[in-house]
mmCIF file of C-alpha atoms in Angstrom:
data_model
loop_
_atom_site.group_PDB
_atom_site.id
_atom_site.type_symbol
_atom_site.label_atom_id
_atom_site.label_comp_id
_atom_site.label_asym_id
_atom_site.label_seq_id
_atom_site.Cartn_x
_atom_site.Cartn_y
_atom_site.Cartn_z
ATOM 1 C CA MET A 1 8.432 16.465 8.039
ATOM 2 C CA LYS A 2 7.358 14.083 11.033
ATOM 3 C CA LEU A 3 6.416 10.498 9.957
ATOM 4 C CA SER A 4 4.418 8.243 12.184
ATOM 5 C CA ILE A 5 4.147 4.419 11.708
ATOM 6 C CA VAL A 6 0.877 3.327 13.095
ATOM 7 C CA ILE A 7 0.027 -0.282 13.663
ATOM 8 C CA LEU A 8 -3.493 -1.757 14.346
ATOM 9 C CA ASN A 9 -3.566 -4.921 16.814
ATOM 10 C CA TRP A 10 -6.101 -7.142 17.750
ATOM 11 C CA ASN A 11 -4.773 -10.523 19.194
ATOM 12 C CA GLY A 12 -1.859 -10.049 17.096
ATOM 13 C CA LYS A 13 1.276 -10.827 19.734
ATOM 14 C CA LEU A 14 2.885 -13.403 17.551
ATOM 15 C CA LEU A 15 2.445 -11.010 14.516
ATOM 16 C CA LEU A 16 4.330 -8.085 16.262
ATOM 17 C CA LYS A 17 6.696 -10.442 17.587
ATOM 18 C CA LYS A 18 7.413 -11.399 13.991
ATOM 19 C CA PHE A 19 7.393 -8.011 11.641
ATOM 20 C CA LEU A 20 7.503 -5.197 14.513
ATOM 21 C CA PRO A 21 11.072 -5.330 14.976
ATOM 22 C CA ASN A 22 11.540 -4.849 10.915
ATOM 23 C CA VAL A 23 9.164 -1.952 11.295
ATOM 24 C CA ILE A 24 11.801 -0.692 13.994
ATOM 25 C CA LEU A 25 14.777 -1.281 12.091
ATOM 26 C CA TYR A 26 14.198 0.118 8.845
ATOM 27 C CA THR A 27 12.114 3.262 10.159
ATOM 28 C CA PRO A 28 14.435 4.789 12.648
ATOM 29 C CA ASN A 29 13.534 8.411 12.372
ATOM 30 C CA ALA A 30 9.758 7.699 12.721
ATOM 31 C CA SER A 31 7.683 7.606 15.713
ATOM 32 C CA ILE A 32 6.132 4.042 16.030
ATOM 33 C CA TYR A 33 2.508 3.358 17.571
ATOM 34 C CA VAL A 34 0.357 0.039 18.166
ATOM 35 C CA VAL A 35 -3.283 0.806 18.594
ATOM 36 C CA ASP A 36 -4.491 -2.327 20.405
ATOM 37 C CA ASN A 37 -7.926 -3.224 19.925
ATOM 38 C CA SER A 38 -8.562 -4.665 23.268
ATOM 39 C CA SER A 39 -6.653 -7.660 22.612
ATOM 40 C CA GLU A 40 -6.658 -10.882 24.800
ATOM 41 C CA ASP A 41 -3.445 -12.656 24.079
ATOM 42 C CA GLY A 42 -1.153 -10.516 26.203
ATOM 43 C CA SER A 43 -0.085 -8.080 23.252
ATOM 44 C CA ILE A 44 -0.062 -5.090 25.571
ATOM 45 C CA GLU A 45 2.456 -6.915 28.161
ATOM 46 C CA PHE A 46 4.602 -8.087 25.517
ATOM 47 C CA LEU A 47 5.332 -4.919 23.794
ATOM 48 C CA LYS A 48 5.847 -3.306 27.394
ATOM 49 C CA LYS A 49 8.459 -6.003 28.140
ATOM 50 C CA ASN A 50 10.062 -5.943 24.650
ATOM 51 C CA PHE A 51 9.629 -2.642 22.775
ATOM 52 C CA LYS A 52 9.973 0.055 25.354
ATOM 53 C CA ASN A 53 10.318 2.745 22.760
ATOM 54 C CA VAL A 54 6.934 1.818 20.967
ATOM 55 C CA ASN A 55 3.991 3.960 21.953
ATOM 56 C CA ILE A 56 0.817 2.312 22.770
ATOM 57 C CA ILE A 57 -2.676 3.382 22.356
ATOM 58 C CA LYS A 58 -5.137 0.942 24.056
ATOM 59 C CA LEU A 59 -8.726 0.765 23.464
ATOM 60 C CA ARG A 60 -10.956 -0.639 25.877
ATOM 61 C CA ARG A 61 -12.953 -2.748 23.343
ATOM 62 C CA ASN A 62 -12.573 -4.000 19.830
ATOM 63 C CA THR A 63 -14.044 -1.115 17.671
ATOM 64 C CA GLY A 64 -12.693 -2.170 14.402
ATOM 65 C CA TYR A 65 -10.354 -0.465 11.853
ATOM 66 C CA SER A 66 -12.106 2.718 11.409
ATOM 67 C CA LYS A 67 -13.103 3.950 15.004
ATOM 68 C CA ALA A 68 -9.557 2.743 15.959
ATOM 69 C CA TYR A 69 -7.722 4.836 13.732
ATOM 70 C CA ASN A 70 -9.906 7.551 14.192
ATOM 71 C CA HIS A 71 -9.471 7.649 17.729
ATOM 72 C CA ALA A 72 -5.634 6.974 17.738
ATOM 73 C CA PHE A 73 -4.873 10.028 15.247
ATOM 74 C CA LYS A 74 -6.633 12.170 17.630
ATOM 75 C CA GLN A 75 -3.645 11.455 20.016
ATOM 76 C CA ILE A 76 -0.760 11.617 17.645
ATOM 77 C CA ASP A 77 0.892 14.709 16.182
ATOM 78 C CA SER A 78 2.075 13.917 13.019
ATOM 79 C CA ASP A 79 2.901 15.750 9.496
ATOM 80 C CA VAL A 80 2.238 11.968 7.619
ATOM 81 C CA TYR A 81 0.632 8.931 9.063
ATOM 82 C CA CYS A 82 1.518 5.258 7.592
ATOM 83 C CA LEU A 83 -1.663 3.066 8.607
ATOM 84 C CA ILE A 84 0.200 -0.417 8.456
ATOM 85 C CA ASN A 85 -1.367 -4.022 9.272
ATOM 86 C CA ASN A 86 0.695 -6.118 11.988
ATOM 87 C CA ASP A 87 1.440 -8.727 9.211
ATOM 88 C CA VAL A 88 3.316 -6.644 7.010
ATOM 89 C CA MET A 89 7.093 -7.121 6.459
ATOM 90 C CA VAL A 90 8.668 -3.743 5.377
ATOM 91 C CA THR A 91 12.021 -3.690 3.784
ATOM 92 C CA LYS A 92 15.169 -1.268 3.857
ATOM 93 C CA ASP A 93 14.444 2.588 3.173
ATOM 94 C CA TRP A 94 11.103 1.396 2.339
ATOM 95 C CA THR A 95 9.473 4.988 3.647
ATOM 96 C CA ILE A 96 11.947 7.439 1.758
ATOM 97 C CA PRO A 97 10.459 7.389 -1.718
ATOM 98 C CA ILE A 98 7.201 7.850 -0.150
ATOM 99 C CA MET A 99 8.280 10.711 2.145
ATOM 100 C CA THR A 100 10.121 12.405 -0.753
ATOM 101 C CA GLY A 101 6.603 12.541 -2.586
ATOM 102 C CA PHE A 102 4.883 14.009 0.193
ATOM 103 C CA GLN A 103 7.901 16.660 0.907
ATOM 104 C CA ASN A 104 7.684 17.551 -2.693
ATOM 105 C CA MET A 105 3.954 18.087 -2.192
ATOM 106 C CA GLU A 106 3.295 15.615 -5.167
ATOM 107 C CA VAL A 107 1.033 13.442 -3.027
ATOM 108 C CA ASP A 108 -1.812 13.401 -0.355
ATOM 109 C CA ILE A 109 -2.487 9.568 -0.016
ATOM 110 C CA ALA A 110 0.187 6.887 -1.097
ATOM 111 C CA GLN A 111 0.997 3.099 -1.043
ATOM 112 C CA PRO A 112 4.062 0.878 -1.671
ATOM 113 C CA LEU A 113 3.932 -1.935 -3.907
ATOM 114 C CA ILE A 114 2.277 -4.620 -1.830
ATOM 115 C CA LEU A 115 3.673 -8.235 -2.286
ATOM 116 C CA ASP A 116 2.953 -11.508 -1.041
ATOM 117 C CA LEU A 117 5.180 -12.557 1.977
ATOM 118 C CA ASN A 118 4.464 -16.077 1.281
ATOM 119 C CA ASN A 119 5.430 -15.787 -2.578
ATOM 120 C CA LYS A 120 7.440 -12.812 -3.142
ATOM 121 C CA ASN A 121 7.210 -13.064 -6.699
ATOM 122 C CA LYS A 122 3.847 -12.281 -6.848
ATOM 123 C CA PHE A 123 1.478 -9.244 -5.493
ATOM 124 C CA GLU A 124 -0.618 -9.714 -2.646
ATOM 125 C CA TYR A 125 -4.204 -9.296 -3.046
ATOM 126 C CA ALA A 126 -4.900 -6.273 -0.547
ATOM 127 C CA GLY A 127 -3.513 -3.593 -2.546
ATOM 128 C CA ALA A 128 -1.057 -4.978 -5.113
ATOM 129 C CA ALA A 129 0.371 -2.215 -7.341
ATOM 130 C CA GLY A 130 -2.521 0.197 -6.795
ATOM 131 C CA GLY A 131 -6.248 0.345 -6.883
ATOM 132 C CA PHE A 132 -9.198 1.618 -9.382
ATOM 133 C CA ILE A 133 -12.884 1.080 -9.748
ATOM 134 C CA ASP A 134 -14.617 -0.414 -12.602
ATOM 135 C CA LYS A 135 -17.829 0.936 -14.167
ATOM 136 C CA PHE A 136 -19.817 -1.645 -12.152
ATOM 137 C CA GLY A 137 -18.495 -0.172 -8.986
ATOM 138 C CA PHE A 138 -16.020 -2.982 -8.280
ATOM 139 C CA PRO A 139 -12.768 -2.311 -6.765
ATOM 140 C CA PHE A 140 -9.524 -3.883 -8.338
ATOM 141 C CA CYS A 141 -5.857 -3.361 -8.533
ATOM 142 C CA ARG A 142 -2.960 -3.624 -10.619
ATOM 143 C CA GLY A 143 -1.537 -7.318 -10.136
ATOM 144 C CA ARG A 144 -4.807 -8.712 -9.331
ATOM 145 C CA ILE A 145 -8.401 -9.013 -10.920
ATOM 146 C CA PHE A 146 -10.704 -10.558 -8.192
ATOM 147 C CA ASN A 147 -8.702 -14.015 -7.148
ATOM 148 C CA THR A 148 -6.326 -14.050 -10.431
ATOM 149 C CA ILE A 149 -2.867 -13.029 -8.860
ATOM 150 C CA GLU A 150 -0.102 -11.755 -11.351
ATOM 151 C CA SER A 151 3.671 -12.165 -10.970
ATOM 152 C CA ASP A 152 6.010 -9.196 -10.375
ATOM 153 C CA ILE A 153 8.012 -9.068 -13.680
ATOM 154 C CA GLY A 154 8.382 -5.226 -13.183
ATOM 155 C CA GLN A 155 5.201 -4.537 -14.949
ATOM 156 C CA TYR A 156 4.229 -1.928 -12.466
ATOM 157 C CA ASP A 157 7.412 -0.400 -11.580
ATOM 158 C CA ASN A 158 6.138 2.900 -12.508
ATOM 159 C CA SER A 159 4.784 5.313 -9.877
ATOM 160 C CA ILE A 160 1.246 6.613 -10.985
ATOM 161 C CA ASP A 161 -2.061 8.216 -10.024
ATOM 162 C CA ILE A 162 -4.471 5.569 -8.652
ATOM 163 C CA PHE A 163 -7.684 5.674 -7.298
ATOM 164 C CA TRP A 164 -7.482 4.121 -3.932
ATOM 165 C CA ALA A 165 -4.499 3.059 -1.729
ATOM 166 C CA SER A 166 -4.647 -0.171 0.349
ATOM 167 C CA GLY A 167 -5.223 0.072 3.992
ATOM 168 C CA ALA A 168 -3.010 -2.844 4.294
ATOM 169 C CA CYS A 169 -0.086 0.060 4.216
ATOM 170 C CA MET A 170 -1.268 3.504 3.339
ATOM 171 C CA PHE A 171 0.394 7.076 3.832
ATOM 172 C CA VAL A 172 -1.679 9.879 4.311
ATOM 173 C CA ASN A 173 -0.655 13.567 4.930
ATOM 174 C CA ASN A 174 -2.505 15.480 8.125
ATOM 175 C CA ARG A 175 -4.174 18.046 6.005
ATOM 176 C CA CYS A 176 -5.778 15.439 4.039
ATOM 177 C CA TRP A 177 -6.989 13.176 7.124
ATOM 178 C CA THR A 178 -8.290 16.190 8.793
ATOM 179 C CA SER A 179 -10.262 17.687 5.675
ATOM 180 C CA LEU A 180 -11.873 14.222 5.432
ATOM 181 C CA ARG A 181 -12.312 13.953 8.887
ATOM 182 C CA GLY A 182 -10.740 10.517 8.940
ATOM 183 C CA PHE A 183 -12.706 7.049 7.994
ATOM 184 C CA ASP A 184 -16.167 6.717 7.998
ATOM 185 C CA GLU A 185 -16.914 4.623 11.166
ATOM 186 C CA ASP A 186 -19.928 2.811 9.455
ATOM 187 C CA PHE A 187 -17.658 0.504 7.745
ATOM 188 C CA PHE A 188 -15.923 -1.047 10.867
ATOM 189 C CA MET A 189 -13.458 -2.775 8.651
ATOM 190 C CA HIS A 190 -13.015 -3.494 4.964
ATOM 191 C CA GLN A 191 -13.068 -1.142 2.150
ATOM 192 C CA GLU A 192 -13.262 1.904 4.571
ATOM 193 C CA GLU A 193 -9.621 3.031 2.691
ATOM 194 C CA ILE A 194 -11.670 2.958 -0.921
ATOM 195 C CA ASP A 195 -14.530 4.973 0.421
ATOM 196 C CA PHE A 196 -11.611 7.417 1.974
ATOM 197 C CA CYS A 197 -9.735 8.006 -1.070
ATOM 198 C CA TRP A 198 -12.820 8.480 -3.202
ATOM 199 C CA ARG A 199 -13.949 11.358 -0.738
ATOM 200 C CA ALA A 200 -10.306 12.572 -1.044
ATOM 201 C CA LYS A 201 -10.367 12.384 -5.122
ATOM 202 C CA SER A 202 -13.765 14.106 -4.885
ATOM 203 C CA LEU A 203 -11.631 16.964 -3.196
ATOM 204 C CA ASN A 204 -8.885 16.864 -5.901
ATOM 205 C CA LYS A 205 -6.474 15.157 -3.663
ATOM 206 C CA THR A 206 -3.553 13.149 -5.394
ATOM 207 C CA VAL A 207 -3.350 9.256 -4.369
ATOM 208 C CA LYS A 208 -0.312 7.353 -5.755
ATOM 209 C CA CYS A 209 1.174 4.122 -5.706
ATOM 210 C CA ILE A 210 5.071 4.804 -5.577
ATOM 211 C CA SER A 211 6.790 1.804 -6.684
ATOM 212 C CA LYS A 212 10.209 2.620 -5.608
ATOM 213 C CA SER A 213 8.932 1.407 -1.939
ATOM 214 C CA LYS A 214 7.954 -2.293 -1.500
ATOM 215 C CA VAL A 215 6.316 -4.122 1.333
ATOM 216 C CA TYR A 216 5.519 -8.035 1.823
ATOM 217 C CA HIS A 217 1.833 -8.670 3.255
ATOM 218 C CA MET A 218 1.250 -12.232 4.655
ATOM 219 C CA GLY A 219 -2.717 -11.416 4.719
ATOM 220 C CA SER A 220 -5.423 -12.672 6.779
ATOM 221 C CA GLY A 221 -4.051 -11.526 10.009
ATOM 222 C CA SER A 222 -7.015 -10.180 11.557
ATOM 223 C CA LYS A 223 -8.257 -13.690 12.100
ATOM 224 C CA LEU A 224 -11.746 -12.668 10.852
ATOM 225 C CA SER A 225 -14.006 -15.555 9.853
ATOM 226 C CA SER A 226 -14.472 -16.071 6.062
ATOM 227 C CA ASP A 227 -18.177 -15.445 6.584
ATOM 228 C CA ASP A 228 -17.589 -12.260 8.103
ATOM 229 C CA ARG A 229 -15.018 -11.145 5.363
ATOM 230 C CA ILE A 230 -17.421 -12.173 2.767
ATOM 231 C CA TYR A 231 -20.101 -10.260 4.494
ATOM 232 C CA PHE A 232 -18.118 -7.005 5.125
ATOM 233 C CA ASN A 233 -16.667 -6.958 1.731
ATOM 234 C CA HIS A 234 -20.132 -7.089 -0.102
ATOM 235 C CA ARG A 235 -21.919 -4.826 2.238
ATOM 236 C CA ASN A 236 -19.238 -2.168 2.394
ATOM 237 C CA SER A 237 -18.720 -2.033 -1.287
ATOM 238 C CA LEU A 238 -22.315 -1.250 -1.462
ATOM 239 C CA LEU A 239 -22.514 1.347 0.982
ATOM 240 C CA THR A 240 -19.211 3.091 -0.877
ATOM 241 C CA LEU A 241 -21.405 3.165 -3.932
ATOM 242 C CA VAL A 242 -24.532 4.742 -2.202
ATOM 243 C CA LYS A 243 -22.099 7.130 -0.609
ATOM 244 C CA ASN A 244 -20.026 8.071 -3.657
ATOM 245 C CA VAL A 245 -21.914 7.552 -6.904
ATOM 246 C CA ASP A 246 -23.769 10.682 -8.206
ATOM 247 C CA LYS A 247 -27.464 10.232 -7.743
ATOM 248 C CA LYS A 248 -28.341 10.215 -11.417
ATOM 249 C CA ASN A 249 -26.245 7.168 -11.989
ATOM 250 C CA LEU A 250 -26.520 5.270 -8.673
ATOM 251 C CA ILE A 251 -29.675 3.365 -9.525
ATOM 252 C CA ILE A 252 -28.126 2.143 -12.791
ATOM 253 C CA VAL A 253 -25.068 1.133 -11.030
ATOM 254 C CA LEU A 254 -26.856 -0.893 -8.543
ATOM 255 C CA LEU A 255 -29.180 -2.408 -10.761
ATOM 256 C CA MET A 256 -25.974 -3.807 -12.805
ATOM 257 C CA ARG A 257 -24.473 -4.908 -9.825
ATOM 258 C CA SER A 258 -27.280 -6.672 -8.667
ATOM 259 C CA VAL A 259 -26.930 -9.177 -11.206
ATOM 260 C CA PHE A 260 -23.136 -10.116 -9.879
ATOM 261 C CA GLU A 261 -24.240 -9.813 -6.391
ATOM 262 C CA PHE A 262 -27.049 -12.462 -6.980
ATOM 263 C CA ILE A 263 -24.405 -14.697 -8.622
ATOM 264 C CA ALA A 264 -22.285 -14.123 -5.475
ATOM 265 C CA ILE A 265 -24.972 -15.165 -3.512
ATOM 266 C CA PHE A 266 -25.588 -18.344 -5.586
ATOM 267 C CA PHE A 267 -21.662 -19.492 -5.209
#
């Protein structure tokens, strides 16, 4: 079963220098791609000089997360794709437990445990140990509720079905990706993976956190301003609800959410 590691990059030359060698070292049997979102920091030149075996897909402008991956996957022939941020440190044999799940047809979408690179005993905000949706439509993870982050003491060492997998490090098989026609490009960035997994769940696809695999995420590697990050997270969270909640419950969910949104606006 063919695996392709696909790293999205935007002005991340220093991150590629730090994290790409580990991806190459610990993923010897996979094809590795860097999708460059029109970087202006010399990322392309750096890759061509130092990583000649890495495939480069260069975009003419910064199209965001969703459109960049949609464009790239049209050019990559693979059974399984791994979408991974350029600021993730992978570990030895990190893909083996996950690929076993795909080979045994136990999973359509998967993520490893995602821990904090800067504090390796704690989970990381973006995905932690697998995501869910609460009754108000808020996404949350095992290991993280809002800004409260748990230490890893083995409490999530069980591989379980989850509602959504983190786009910081997400595996998806070609059949699932094709059936969903990729990401919704209206999202640009943030929470597109939640919408994607929600749509996959509607088609009875299986999403899992496979805990025998661990990676470490530095976080905030996109250099997006805090205002932009807040905007996209709130906007796309509501867009996800409008798209995926059944119409008879949508008004109730949005009314309940409006209270929390006004509190967030106040702060």
